[in-house]
PDB file of C-alpha atoms in Angstrom:
ATOM      1  CA  UNK A  28       1.614 -12.484 -17.311  1.00 96.00           C
ATOM      2  CA  UNK A  29      -0.301  -9.883 -17.049  1.00 97.00           C
ATOM      3  CA  UNK A  30      -3.094 -11.980 -17.184  1.00 97.00           C
ATOM      4  CA  UNK A  31      -2.117 -14.110 -14.079  1.00 96.00           C
ATOM      5  CA  UNK A  32      -1.415 -10.690 -12.966  1.00 97.00           C
ATOM      6  CA  UNK A  33      -5.279  -9.926 -13.083  1.00 97.00           C
ATOM      7  CA  UNK A  34      -6.635 -13.308 -12.074  1.00 96.00           C
ATOM      8  CA  UNK A  35      -4.574 -12.435  -8.453  1.00 96.00           C
ATOM      9  CA  UNK A  36      -7.109  -8.963  -8.231  1.00 97.00           C
ATOM     10  CA  UNK A  37      -9.351  -8.819  -4.763  1.00 96.00           C
ATOM     11  CA  UNK A  38     -12.887  -7.672  -4.584  1.00 95.00           C
ATOM     12  CA  UNK A  39     -12.268  -5.270  -1.846  1.00 94.00           C
ATOM     13  CA  UNK A  40      -8.915  -4.259  -4.397  1.00 96.00           C
ATOM     14  CA  UNK A  41      -5.332  -4.557  -4.610  1.00 97.00           C
ATOM     15  CA  UNK A  42      -3.598  -8.074  -5.094  1.00 97.00           C
ATOM     16  CA  UNK A  43      -3.411 -10.973  -3.086  1.00 97.00           C
ATOM     17  CA  UNK A  44       1.031 -12.712  -3.040  1.00 95.00           C
ATOM     18  CA  UNK A  45      -0.751 -16.139  -4.648  1.00 93.00           C
ATOM     19  CA  UNK A  46      -3.800 -17.136  -6.099  1.00 80.00           C
ATOM     20  CA  UNK A  47      -5.211 -18.147  -2.067  1.00 78.00           C
ATOM     21  CA  UNK A  48      -4.321 -15.367  -0.386  1.00 79.00           C
ATOM     22  CA  UNK A  49      -4.748 -12.398   1.591  1.00 91.00           C
ATOM     23  CA  UNK A  50      -4.177  -8.902   0.549  1.00 95.00           C
ATOM     24  CA  UNK A  51      -0.502  -7.845   0.415  1.00 96.00           C
ATOM     25  CA  UNK A  52       1.046  -4.359  -0.480  1.00 97.00           C
ATOM     26  CA  UNK A  53       4.227  -5.866  -2.308  1.00 98.00           C
ATOM     27  CA  UNK A  54       1.872  -8.006  -4.542  1.00 98.00           C
ATOM     28  CA  UNK A  55      -0.307  -4.718  -4.964  1.00 98.00           C
ATOM     29  CA  UNK A  56       2.550  -2.026  -5.221  1.00 98.00           C
ATOM     30  CA  UNK A  57       4.116  -4.309  -8.557  1.00 98.00           C
ATOM     31  CA  UNK A  58       0.887  -5.448 -10.052  1.00 98.00           C
ATOM     32  CA  UNK A  59       0.334  -1.776 -10.951  1.00 98.00           C
ATOM     33  CA  UNK A  60       2.910  -1.046 -11.697  1.00 97.00           C
ATOM     34  CA  UNK A  61       3.437  -4.121 -14.931  1.00 97.00           C
ATOM     35  CA  UNK A  62      -0.431  -3.449 -15.798  1.00 97.00           C
ATOM     36  CA  UNK A  63       0.034   0.333 -15.919  1.00 96.00           C
ATOM     37  CA  UNK A  64       2.577  -0.397 -18.814  1.00 95.00           C
ATOM     38  CA  UNK A  65       0.703  -2.523 -19.744  1.00 95.00           C
ATOM     39  CA  UNK A  66      -2.516  -1.266 -20.002  1.00 94.00           C
ATOM     40  CA  UNK A  67      -2.943   2.195 -18.446  1.00 93.00           C
ATOM     41  CA  UNK A  68      -6.378   2.876 -18.164  1.00 94.00           C
ATOM     42  CA  UNK A  69      -6.952  -1.204 -17.023  1.00 96.00           C
ATOM     43  CA  UNK A  70      -9.824  -0.706 -14.359  1.00 97.00           C
ATOM     44  CA  UNK A  71      -8.106  -2.947 -11.503  1.00 98.00           C
ATOM     45  CA  UNK A  72      -6.226   0.148 -11.021  1.00 98.00           C
ATOM     46  CA  UNK A  73      -7.554   2.681  -9.606  1.00 98.00           C
ATOM     47  CA  UNK A  74      -9.257   0.625  -6.271  1.00 98.00           C
ATOM     48  CA  UNK A  75      -5.541  -1.607  -6.197  1.00 98.00           C
ATOM     49  CA  UNK A  76      -3.670   2.538  -6.076  1.00 98.00           C
ATOM     50  CA  UNK A  77      -7.470   2.918  -3.417  1.00 98.00           C
ATOM     51  CA  UNK A  78      -6.170   0.692  -1.901  1.00 98.00           C
ATOM     52  CA  UNK A  79      -2.391   1.128  -0.693  1.00 98.00           C
ATOM     53  CA  UNK A  80      -3.057   4.516  -0.385  1.00 98.00           C
ATOM     54  CA  UNK A  81      -5.648   3.281   3.162  1.00 97.00           C
ATOM     55  CA  UNK A  82      -2.510   1.496   3.949  1.00 97.00           C
ATOM     56  CA  UNK A  83      -0.050   4.847   4.429  1.00 98.00           C
ATOM     57  CA  UNK A  84       0.537   5.889   7.124  1.00 97.00           C
ATOM     58  CA  UNK A  85       0.041  10.145   7.961  1.00 97.00           C
ATOM     59  CA  UNK A  86       4.141  10.258   8.121  1.00 97.00           C
ATOM     60  CA  UNK A  87       4.210   8.453   5.095  1.00 98.00           C
ATOM     61  CA  UNK A  88       4.884   5.114   4.885  1.00 98.00           C
ATOM     62  CA  UNK A  89       3.653   2.273   3.504  1.00 98.00           C
ATOM     63  CA  UNK A  90       4.649  -0.581   5.274  1.00 98.00           C
ATOM     64  CA  UNK A  91       4.298  -3.900   4.988  1.00 97.00           C
ATOM     65  CA  UNK A  92       1.478  -5.194   7.821  1.00 93.00           C
ATOM     66  CA  UNK A  93      -0.027  -2.366   9.518  1.00 89.00           C
ATOM     67  CA  UNK A  94       0.373  -4.674  13.199  1.00 92.00           C
ATOM     68  CA  UNK A  95       4.612  -4.235  11.520  1.00 94.00           C
ATOM     69  CA  UNK A  96       4.841  -0.424  11.303  1.00 94.00           C
ATOM     70  CA  UNK A  97       8.851  -0.482  11.355  1.00 97.00           C
ATOM     71  CA  UNK A  98       8.761  -2.660   7.991  1.00 97.00           C
ATOM     72  CA  UNK A  99       8.490   0.249   5.677  1.00 98.00           C
ATOM     73  CA  UNK A 100      10.556  -0.949   3.170  1.00 98.00           C
ATOM     74  CA  UNK A 101       8.000  -1.278   0.833  1.00 98.00           C
ATOM     75  CA  UNK A 102       6.726   2.333   0.378  1.00 98.00           C
ATOM     76  CA  UNK A 103       9.042   3.339  -2.617  1.00 98.00           C
ATOM     77  CA  UNK A 104       7.276   0.173  -4.232  1.00 98.00           C
ATOM     78  CA  UNK A 105       3.922   2.772  -3.396  1.00 98.00           C
ATOM     79  CA  UNK A 106       5.297   5.272  -5.673  1.00 98.00           C
ATOM     80  CA  UNK A 107       6.018   3.358  -8.790  1.00 98.00           C
ATOM     81  CA  UNK A 108       2.301   2.382  -7.982  1.00 98.00           C
ATOM     82  CA  UNK A 109       0.913   5.710  -7.442  1.00 98.00           C
ATOM     83  CA  UNK A 110       3.351   7.384 -10.071  1.00 95.00           C
ATOM     84  CA  UNK A 111       1.614   9.409 -13.062  1.00 88.00           C
ATOM     85  CA  UNK A 112      -2.020   8.137 -11.394  1.00 96.00           C
ATOM     86  CA  UNK A 113      -5.005  10.679 -11.095  1.00 95.00           C
ATOM     87  CA  UNK A 114      -5.515  11.874  -7.732  1.00 96.00           C
ATOM     88  CA  UNK A 115      -2.279  10.086  -6.368  1.00 97.00           C
ATOM     89  CA  UNK A 116       0.414  13.799  -7.007  1.00 96.00           C
ATOM     90  CA  UNK A 117      -0.304  13.851  -2.513  1.00 98.00           C
ATOM     91  CA  UNK A 118      -0.111  10.262  -2.210  1.00 98.00           C
ATOM     92  CA  UNK A 119       3.299  10.232  -3.729  1.00 98.00           C
ATOM     93  CA  UNK A 120       4.810  13.858  -2.391  1.00 98.00           C
ATOM     94  CA  UNK A 121       3.172  12.485   1.196  1.00 98.00           C
ATOM     95  CA  UNK A 122       5.461   8.933   0.577  1.00 98.00           C
ATOM     96  CA  UNK A 123       8.527  10.593  -0.667  1.00 98.00           C
ATOM     97  CA  UNK A 124       8.620  13.226   2.162  1.00 98.00           C
ATOM     98  CA  UNK A 125       9.605  10.222   4.644  1.00 98.00           C
ATOM     99  CA  UNK A 126      11.467   8.685   2.377  1.00 98.00           C
ATOM    100  CA  UNK A 127      14.085  11.844   2.415  1.00 98.00           C
ATOM    101  CA  UNK A 128      13.524  12.144   6.457  1.00 97.00           C
ATOM    102  CA  UNK A 129      14.375   7.876   6.840  1.00 97.00           C
ATOM    103  CA  UNK A 130      17.663   6.367   7.222  1.00 94.00           C
ATOM    104  CA  UNK A 131      18.921   3.809   8.195  1.00 94.00           C
ATOM    105  CA  UNK A 132      21.474   3.163  11.445  1.00 94.00           C
ATOM    106  CA  UNK A 133      24.774   4.673  10.889  1.00 93.00           C
ATOM    107  CA  UNK A 134      27.960   4.493  13.590  1.00 91.00           C
ATOM    108  CA  UNK A 135      31.707   5.097  13.344  1.00 91.00           C
ATOM    109  CA  UNK A 136      33.608   2.090  11.662  1.00 88.00           C
ATOM    110  CA  UNK A 137      34.292  -0.017  15.157  1.00 86.00           C
ATOM    111  CA  UNK A 138      37.958  -0.374  15.669  1.00 86.00           C
ATOM    112  CA  UNK A 139      39.149  -3.708  14.349  1.00 88.00           C
ATOM    113  CA  UNK A 140      35.695  -3.895  12.424  1.00 90.00           C
ATOM    114  CA  UNK A 141      35.500  -7.519  10.708  1.00 91.00           C
ATOM    115  CA  UNK A 142      34.384  -5.541   7.919  1.00 91.00           C
ATOM    116  CA  UNK A 143      35.233  -2.347   5.566  1.00 89.00           C
ATOM    117  CA  UNK A 144      32.405  -0.078   3.983  1.00 92.00           C
ATOM    118  CA  UNK A 145      31.941   3.088   5.432  1.00 93.00           C
ATOM    119  CA  UNK A 146      29.024   2.569   8.639  1.00 93.00           C
ATOM    120  CA  UNK A 147      28.428   6.281   8.179  1.00 94.00           C
ATOM    121  CA  UNK A 148      27.319   7.100   5.250  1.00 96.00           C
ATOM    122  CA  UNK A 149      23.528   7.490   4.977  1.00 96.00           C
ATOM    123  CA  UNK A 150      20.744   5.272   2.999  1.00 98.00           C
ATOM    124  CA  UNK A 151      17.722   3.359   3.641  1.00 98.00           C
ATOM    125  CA  UNK A 152      16.958   0.151   5.509  1.00 98.00           C
ATOM    126  CA  UNK A 153      14.360  -3.002   5.283  1.00 98.00           C
ATOM    127  CA  UNK A 154      12.855  -2.184   8.458  1.00 98.00           C
ATOM    128  CA  UNK A 155      13.316   1.479  11.057  1.00 97.00           C
ATOM    129  CA  UNK A 156      16.458   1.795  13.232  1.00 94.00           C
ATOM    130  CA  UNK A 157      18.510  -0.797  11.280  1.00 97.00           C
ATOM    131  CA  UNK A 158      21.592  -0.722   9.251  1.00 96.00           C
ATOM    132  CA  UNK A 159      21.155   0.774   5.346  1.00 97.00           C
ATOM    133  CA  UNK A 160      21.357  -2.002   2.681  1.00 97.00           C
ATOM    134  CA  UNK A 161      21.387  -2.704  -0.648  1.00 98.00           C
ATOM    135  CA  UNK A 162      18.090  -3.498  -2.204  1.00 98.00           C
ATOM    136  CA  UNK A 163      15.845  -0.486  -0.255  1.00 98.00           C
ATOM    137  CA  UNK A 164      18.795   1.736  -1.257  1.00 98.00           C
ATOM    138  CA  UNK A 165      18.112   1.072  -4.642  1.00 98.00           C
ATOM    139  CA  UNK A 166      14.493   1.263  -4.486  1.00 98.00           C
ATOM    140  CA  UNK A 167      14.912   4.345  -2.838  1.00 98.00           C
ATOM    141  CA  UNK A 168      16.535   6.018  -4.273  1.00 98.00           C
ATOM    142  CA  UNK A 169      14.238   4.622  -7.645  1.00 98.00           C
ATOM    143  CA  UNK A 170      11.134   6.532  -6.279  1.00 98.00           C
ATOM    144  CA  UNK A 171      13.095   9.464  -5.282  1.00 98.00           C
ATOM    145  CA  UNK A 172      14.339  10.037  -8.847  1.00 97.00           C
ATOM    146  CA  UNK A 173      11.273   9.408 -10.230  1.00 96.00           C
ATOM    147  CA  UNK A 174       9.042  11.516  -8.189  1.00 96.00           C
ATOM    148  CA  UNK A 175      11.082  14.861  -9.102  1.00 96.00           C
ATOM    149  CA  UNK A 176      13.799  14.280  -5.829  1.00 97.00           C
ATOM    150  CA  UNK A 177      16.684  13.213  -7.893  1.00 96.00           C
ATOM    151  CA  UNK A 178      19.015  16.340  -7.233  1.00 97.00           C
ATOM    152  CA  UNK A 179      18.280  15.709  -3.640  1.00 98.00           C
ATOM    153  CA  UNK A 180      22.020  15.697  -1.423  1.00 98.00           C
ATOM    154  CA  UNK A 181      19.953  12.721   0.292  1.00 98.00           C
ATOM    155  CA  UNK A 182      20.011  10.776  -3.158  1.00 98.00           C
ATOM    156  CA  UNK A 183      23.240  11.510  -3.534  1.00 98.00           C
ATOM    157  CA  UNK A 184      24.525  10.342  -0.434  1.00 98.00           C
ATOM    158  CA  UNK A 185      22.739   6.999  -1.112  1.00 98.00           C
ATOM    159  CA  UNK A 186      24.486   6.515  -4.705  1.00 98.00           C
ATOM    160  CA  UNK A 187      27.721   6.599  -2.855  1.00 98.00           C
ATOM    161  CA  UNK A 188      27.260   4.086  -0.202  1.00 98.00           C
ATOM    162  CA  UNK A 189      26.379   1.597  -3.599  1.00 98.00           C
ATOM    163  CA  UNK A 190      29.275   2.478  -4.425  1.00 98.00           C
ATOM    164  CA  UNK A 191      30.408   1.760  -1.662  1.00 97.00           C
ATOM    165  CA  UNK A 192      28.717  -1.656  -0.734  1.00 97.00           C
ATOM    166  CA  UNK A 193      30.632  -1.987  -4.886  1.00 98.00           C
ATOM    167  CA  UNK A 194      33.034  -5.632  -4.983  1.00 97.00           C
ATOM    168  CA  UNK A 195      36.257  -4.993  -5.897  1.00 95.00           C
ATOM    169  CA  UNK A 196      36.267  -7.794  -8.969  1.00 96.00           C
ATOM    170  CA  UNK A 197      32.036  -6.914  -9.950  1.00 97.00           C
ATOM    171  CA  UNK A 198      28.831  -7.325  -8.711  1.00 98.00           C
ATOM    172  CA  UNK A 199      26.938  -6.257  -4.828  1.00 98.00           C
ATOM    173  CA  UNK A 200      25.495  -8.389  -2.831  1.00 97.00           C
ATOM    174  CA  UNK A 201      23.020  -7.533   0.327  1.00 96.00           C
ATOM    175  CA  UNK A 202      25.340  -4.848   1.580  1.00 95.00           C
ATOM    176  CA  UNK A 203      29.188  -6.443   2.720  1.00 93.00           C
ATOM    177  CA  UNK A 204      32.110  -5.993   0.748  1.00 95.00           C
ATOM    178  CA  UNK A 205      34.380  -8.504   2.699  1.00 94.00           C
ATOM    179  CA  UNK A 206      34.576  -9.702   6.544  1.00 93.00           C
ATOM    180  CA  UNK A 207      37.711 -10.527   7.900  1.00 92.00           C
ATOM    181  CA  UNK A 208      39.821  -9.745   4.250  1.00 90.00           C
ATOM    182  CA  UNK A 209      37.805 -12.282   2.250  1.00 94.00           C
ATOM    183  CA  UNK A 210      36.064 -10.876  -0.879  1.00 95.00           C
ATOM    184  CA  UNK A 211      32.642 -12.165  -0.768  1.00 95.00           C
ATOM    185  CA  UNK A 212      29.926 -12.914  -3.287  1.00 96.00           C
ATOM    186  CA  UNK A 213      28.011 -10.816  -5.262  1.00 97.00           C
ATOM    187  CA  UNK A 214      24.512 -11.911  -6.183  1.00 97.00           C
ATOM    188  CA  UNK A 215      22.160 -11.353  -9.519  1.00 98.00           C
ATOM    189  CA  UNK A 216      19.813  -9.364  -8.231  1.00 98.00           C
ATOM    190  CA  UNK A 217      21.398  -6.896  -6.111  1.00 98.00           C
ATOM    191  CA  UNK A 218      23.971  -6.540  -8.893  1.00 98.00           C
ATOM    192  CA  UNK A 219      20.871  -5.092 -11.251  1.00 98.00           C
ATOM    193  CA  UNK A 220      18.883  -3.591  -7.695  1.00 98.00           C
ATOM    194  CA  UNK A 221      22.279  -1.361  -7.509  1.00 98.00           C
ATOM    195  CA  UNK A 222      22.503  -0.460 -11.211  1.00 98.00           C
ATOM    196  CA  UNK A 223      18.892   0.312 -12.133  1.00 98.00           C
ATOM    197  CA  UNK A 224      19.885   2.648  -9.338  1.00 98.00           C
ATOM    198  CA  UNK A 225      23.092   3.800 -10.145  1.00 98.00           C
ATOM    199  CA  UNK A 226      21.822   4.205 -13.956  1.00 96.00           C
ATOM    200  CA  UNK A 227      23.326   8.409 -15.415  1.00 91.00           C
ATOM    201  CA  UNK A 228      24.480   9.297 -12.364  1.00 95.00           C
ATOM    202  CA  UNK A 229      28.028   8.060 -12.741  1.00 95.00           C
ATOM    203  CA  UNK A 230      30.305   6.939 -15.298  1.00 96.00           C
ATOM    204  CA  UNK A 231      30.212   3.830 -17.041  1.00 97.00           C
ATOM    205  CA  UNK A 232      34.155   2.992 -15.395  1.00 97.00           C
ATOM    206  CA  UNK A 233      33.087   3.175 -12.060  1.00 98.00           C
ATOM    207  CA  UNK A 234      30.765  -0.269 -12.398  1.00 98.00           C
ATOM    208  CA  UNK A 235      32.456  -1.985 -15.942  1.00 98.00           C
ATOM    209  CA  UNK A 236      32.971  -4.825 -13.586  1.00 98.00           C
ATOM    210  CA  UNK A 237      29.589  -4.929 -12.690  1.00 98.00           C
ATOM    211  CA  UNK A 238      28.004  -4.997 -16.222  1.00 98.00           C
ATOM    212  CA  UNK A 239      30.455  -7.045 -17.222  1.00 98.00           C
ATOM    213  CA  UNK A 240      30.036  -9.440 -14.030  1.00 98.00           C
ATOM    214  CA  UNK A 241      26.214  -9.752 -14.577  1.00 98.00           C
ATOM    215  CA  UNK A 242      26.601  -9.727 -18.695  1.00 97.00           C
ATOM    216  CA  UNK A 243      28.667 -12.465 -17.977  1.00 97.00           C
ATOM    217  CA  UNK A 244      25.938 -14.834 -15.894  1.00 96.00           C
ATOM    218  CA  UNK A 245      22.048 -13.187 -17.047  1.00 97.00           C
ATOM    219  CA  UNK A 246      22.125 -16.703 -19.600  1.00 96.00           C
ATOM    220  CA  UNK A 247      22.215 -18.365 -17.173  1.00 96.00           C
ATOM    221  CA  UNK A 248      19.323 -17.187 -15.094  1.00 97.00           C
ATOM    222  CA  UNK A 249      16.389 -19.070 -14.340  1.00 94.00           C
ATOM    223  CA  UNK A 250      14.494 -17.732 -11.251  1.00 96.00           C
ATOM    224  CA  UNK A 251      12.191 -14.180 -11.292  1.00 97.00           C
ATOM    225  CA  UNK A 252      14.334 -12.025  -9.149  1.00 97.00           C
ATOM    226  CA  UNK A 253      17.888 -12.762  -9.818  1.00 98.00           C
ATOM    227  CA  UNK A 254      16.487 -12.392 -14.004  1.00 98.00           C
ATOM    228  CA  UNK A 255      13.881  -9.489 -14.144  1.00 98.00           C
ATOM    229  CA  UNK A 256      16.659  -7.518 -11.359  1.00 98.00           C
ATOM    230  CA  UNK A 257      19.631  -8.375 -14.336  1.00 98.00           C
ATOM    231  CA  UNK A 258      17.694  -7.106 -16.890  1.00 98.00           C
ATOM    232  CA  UNK A 259      16.755  -4.392 -15.358  1.00 98.00           C
ATOM    233  CA  UNK A 260      20.456  -3.519 -14.379  1.00 98.00           C
ATOM    234  CA  UNK A 261      21.463  -4.155 -17.791  1.00 98.00           C
ATOM    235  CA  UNK A 262      18.363  -2.132 -20.361  1.00 98.00           C
ATOM    236  CA  UNK A 263      19.828   0.314 -17.248  1.00 98.00           C
ATOM    237  CA  UNK A 264      23.158   0.771 -19.371  1.00 98.00           C
ATOM    238  CA  UNK A 265      22.629  -0.352 -22.447  1.00 97.00           C
ATOM    239  CA  UNK A 266      23.068  -3.246 -22.365  1.00 97.00           C
ATOM    240  CA  UNK A 267      20.088  -5.664 -23.080  1.00 96.00           C
ATOM    241  CA  UNK A 268      20.237  -8.918 -23.860  1.00 94.00           C
ATOM    242  CA  UNK A 269      19.413 -10.212 -26.557  1.00 92.00           C
ATOM    243  CA  UNK A 270      16.838 -12.957 -26.792  1.00 95.00           C
ATOM    244  CA  UNK A 271      15.008 -11.575 -23.940  1.00 97.00           C
ATOM    245  CA  UNK A 272      11.406 -12.434 -23.575  1.00 97.00           C
ATOM    246  CA  UNK A 273      13.468 -15.593 -25.022  1.00 98.00           C
ATOM    247  CA  UNK A 274      14.776 -15.745 -20.740  1.00 98.00           C
ATOM    248  CA  UNK A 275      11.590 -14.507 -19.503  1.00 98.00           C
ATOM    249  CA  UNK A 276       9.609 -17.871 -20.763  1.00 98.00           C
ATOM    250  CA  UNK A 277      12.292 -20.377 -19.192  1.00 97.00           C
ATOM    251  CA  UNK A 278      11.808 -18.565 -16.574  1.00 98.00           C
ATOM    252  CA  UNK A 279       7.597 -19.001 -16.168  1.00 98.00           C
ATOM    253  CA  UNK A 280       8.573 -21.916 -17.966  1.00 97.00           C
ATOM    254  CA  UNK A 281      10.161 -23.375 -14.350  1.00 96.00           C
ATOM    255  CA  UNK A 282       6.262 -22.705 -12.222  1.00 96.00           C
ATOM    256  CA  UNK A 283       6.466 -26.240 -14.629  1.00 93.00           C
ATOM    257  CA  UNK A 284       8.646 -28.063 -11.345  1.00 92.00           C
ATOM    258  CA  UNK A 285       8.632 -25.252  -8.814  1.00 89.00           C
ATOM    259  CA  UNK A 286       4.658 -23.886  -9.153  1.00 93.00           C
ATOM    260  CA  UNK A 287       2.966 -20.983  -9.489  1.00 94.00           C
ATOM    261  CA  UNK A 288       4.939 -17.788  -8.914  1.00 97.00           C
ATOM    262  CA  UNK A 289       4.724 -15.300  -6.465  1.00 97.00           C
ATOM    263  CA  UNK A 290       2.334 -12.343  -7.942  1.00 97.00           C
ATOM    264  CA  UNK A 291       5.138 -10.046  -8.104  1.00 97.00           C
ATOM    265  CA  UNK A 292       7.891 -12.130 -10.108  1.00 98.00           C
ATOM    266  CA  UNK A 293       4.962 -12.333 -12.537  1.00 98.00           C
ATOM    267  CA  UNK A 294       4.906  -8.355 -12.589  1.00 98.00           C
ATOM    268  CA  UNK A 295       9.275  -7.659 -12.574  1.00 98.00           C
ATOM    269  CA  UNK A 296       8.731  -9.978 -15.492  1.00 98.00           C
ATOM    270  CA  UNK A 297       6.612  -7.557 -17.063  1.00 98.00           C
ATOM    271  CA  UNK A 298       8.325  -4.749 -16.254  1.00 98.00           C
ATOM    272  CA  UNK A 299      11.363  -6.774 -17.276  1.00 98.00           C
ATOM    273  CA  UNK A 300      10.621  -7.967 -20.603  1.00 97.00           C
ATOM    274  CA  UNK A 301       8.629  -4.002 -21.457  1.00 97.00           C
ATOM    275  CA  UNK A 302      11.449  -1.585 -19.582  1.00 95.00           C
ATOM    276  CA  UNK A 303      14.099  -2.090 -22.594  1.00 95.00           C
ATOM    277  CA  UNK A 304      16.021   1.171 -21.511  1.00 94.00           C
ATOM    278  CA  UNK A 305      16.158  -0.132 -17.481  1.00 94.00           C
ATOM    279  CA  UNK A 306      13.521   0.705 -14.736  1.00 94.00           C
ATOM    280  CA  UNK A 307      13.967   4.735 -13.862  1.00 92.00           C
ATOM    281  CA  UNK A 308      13.659   5.771 -17.858  1.00 91.00           C
ATOM    282  CA  UNK A 309      10.350   3.945 -17.784  1.00 92.00           C
ATOM    283  CA  UNK A 310       8.976   5.679 -14.409  1.00 90.00           C
ATOM    284  CA  UNK A 311      10.048   8.800 -15.835  1.00 88.00           C
ATOM    285  CA  UNK A 312       8.663   8.303 -19.147  1.00 85.00           C
ATOM    286  CA  UNK A 313       5.369   7.915 -17.227  1.00 76.00           C
ATOM    287  CA  UNK A 314       6.258  10.481 -14.863  1.00 73.00           C
ATOM    288  CA  UNK A 315       7.108  13.590 -17.885  1.00 69.00           C
ATOM    289  CA  UNK A 316       3.288  11.145 -19.706  1.00 63.00           C
ATOM    290  CA  UNK A 317       1.298  12.706 -16.321  1.00 56.00           C
ATOM    291  CA  UNK A 318       2.819  15.996 -16.620  1.00 54.00           C
ATOM    292  CA  UNK A 319       1.534  16.510 -19.977  1.00 47.00           C
ATOM    293  CA  UNK A 320      -1.799  15.671 -19.575  1.00 52.00           C
ATOM    294  CA  UNK A 321      -1.606  17.682 -16.421  1.00 50.00           C
ATOM    295  CA  UNK A 322      -0.581  20.819 -18.473  1.00 40.00           C
TER     296      UNK A 322
END
């Protein structure tokens, strides 16, 4: 997987989404996070990090495209890429400051609303001026914890939002719980992401149903996004499935039928295999090593 990721590197720095595309912020951020776990001194990493930095706005966010400046959801991913890298501490601080002052659109729950979740809780959106959802909220929490802001009230409230969006019978979807009295279905990727962001922040009993739901399904998962986040979420709670690398290998074999995966899919699968205690612990280890090296 690392070799495939490296093959997507661009001469001017950064990574393409596939083998024939232009630079992408999300592909680059995940590629750097994965390659730095395999080889922290990989010669491709400095230029890729610098390319991400060139796309950071004065406000600190890293939008998916310069012309789509409201699409701020890759900002946490850039933090993952810059974390522990010499020369990018300022970029991490700027991104964290942006995340701490950014929130999803909040509003009082309308009378007779068809949904039941708390619309006043602060979380993070995909795009500015839109509502908060599970995935961007979980990613922002992971980035803020990794960059030293785990005790901030925004992180605590973001976790409350995640718990509020947990489906009673277990798991998460994109952010709805019930609609017109009907409990909605969870999905593996949102469940894994939420569990990763909640690790070591709440009692296990609060998420037992979600852990059980995800553990029951992980062995059958064979697509990159669902499998990667399921493995990372379960690993964060000490529930890493047996034969993890075998599951990843089976997922990679599906390219024979589905075609080549995107760069960030390879990166997530690689991280899922390497981060045996989950992504939060993996990022914390990187941050600790950087602090020790600068001491």
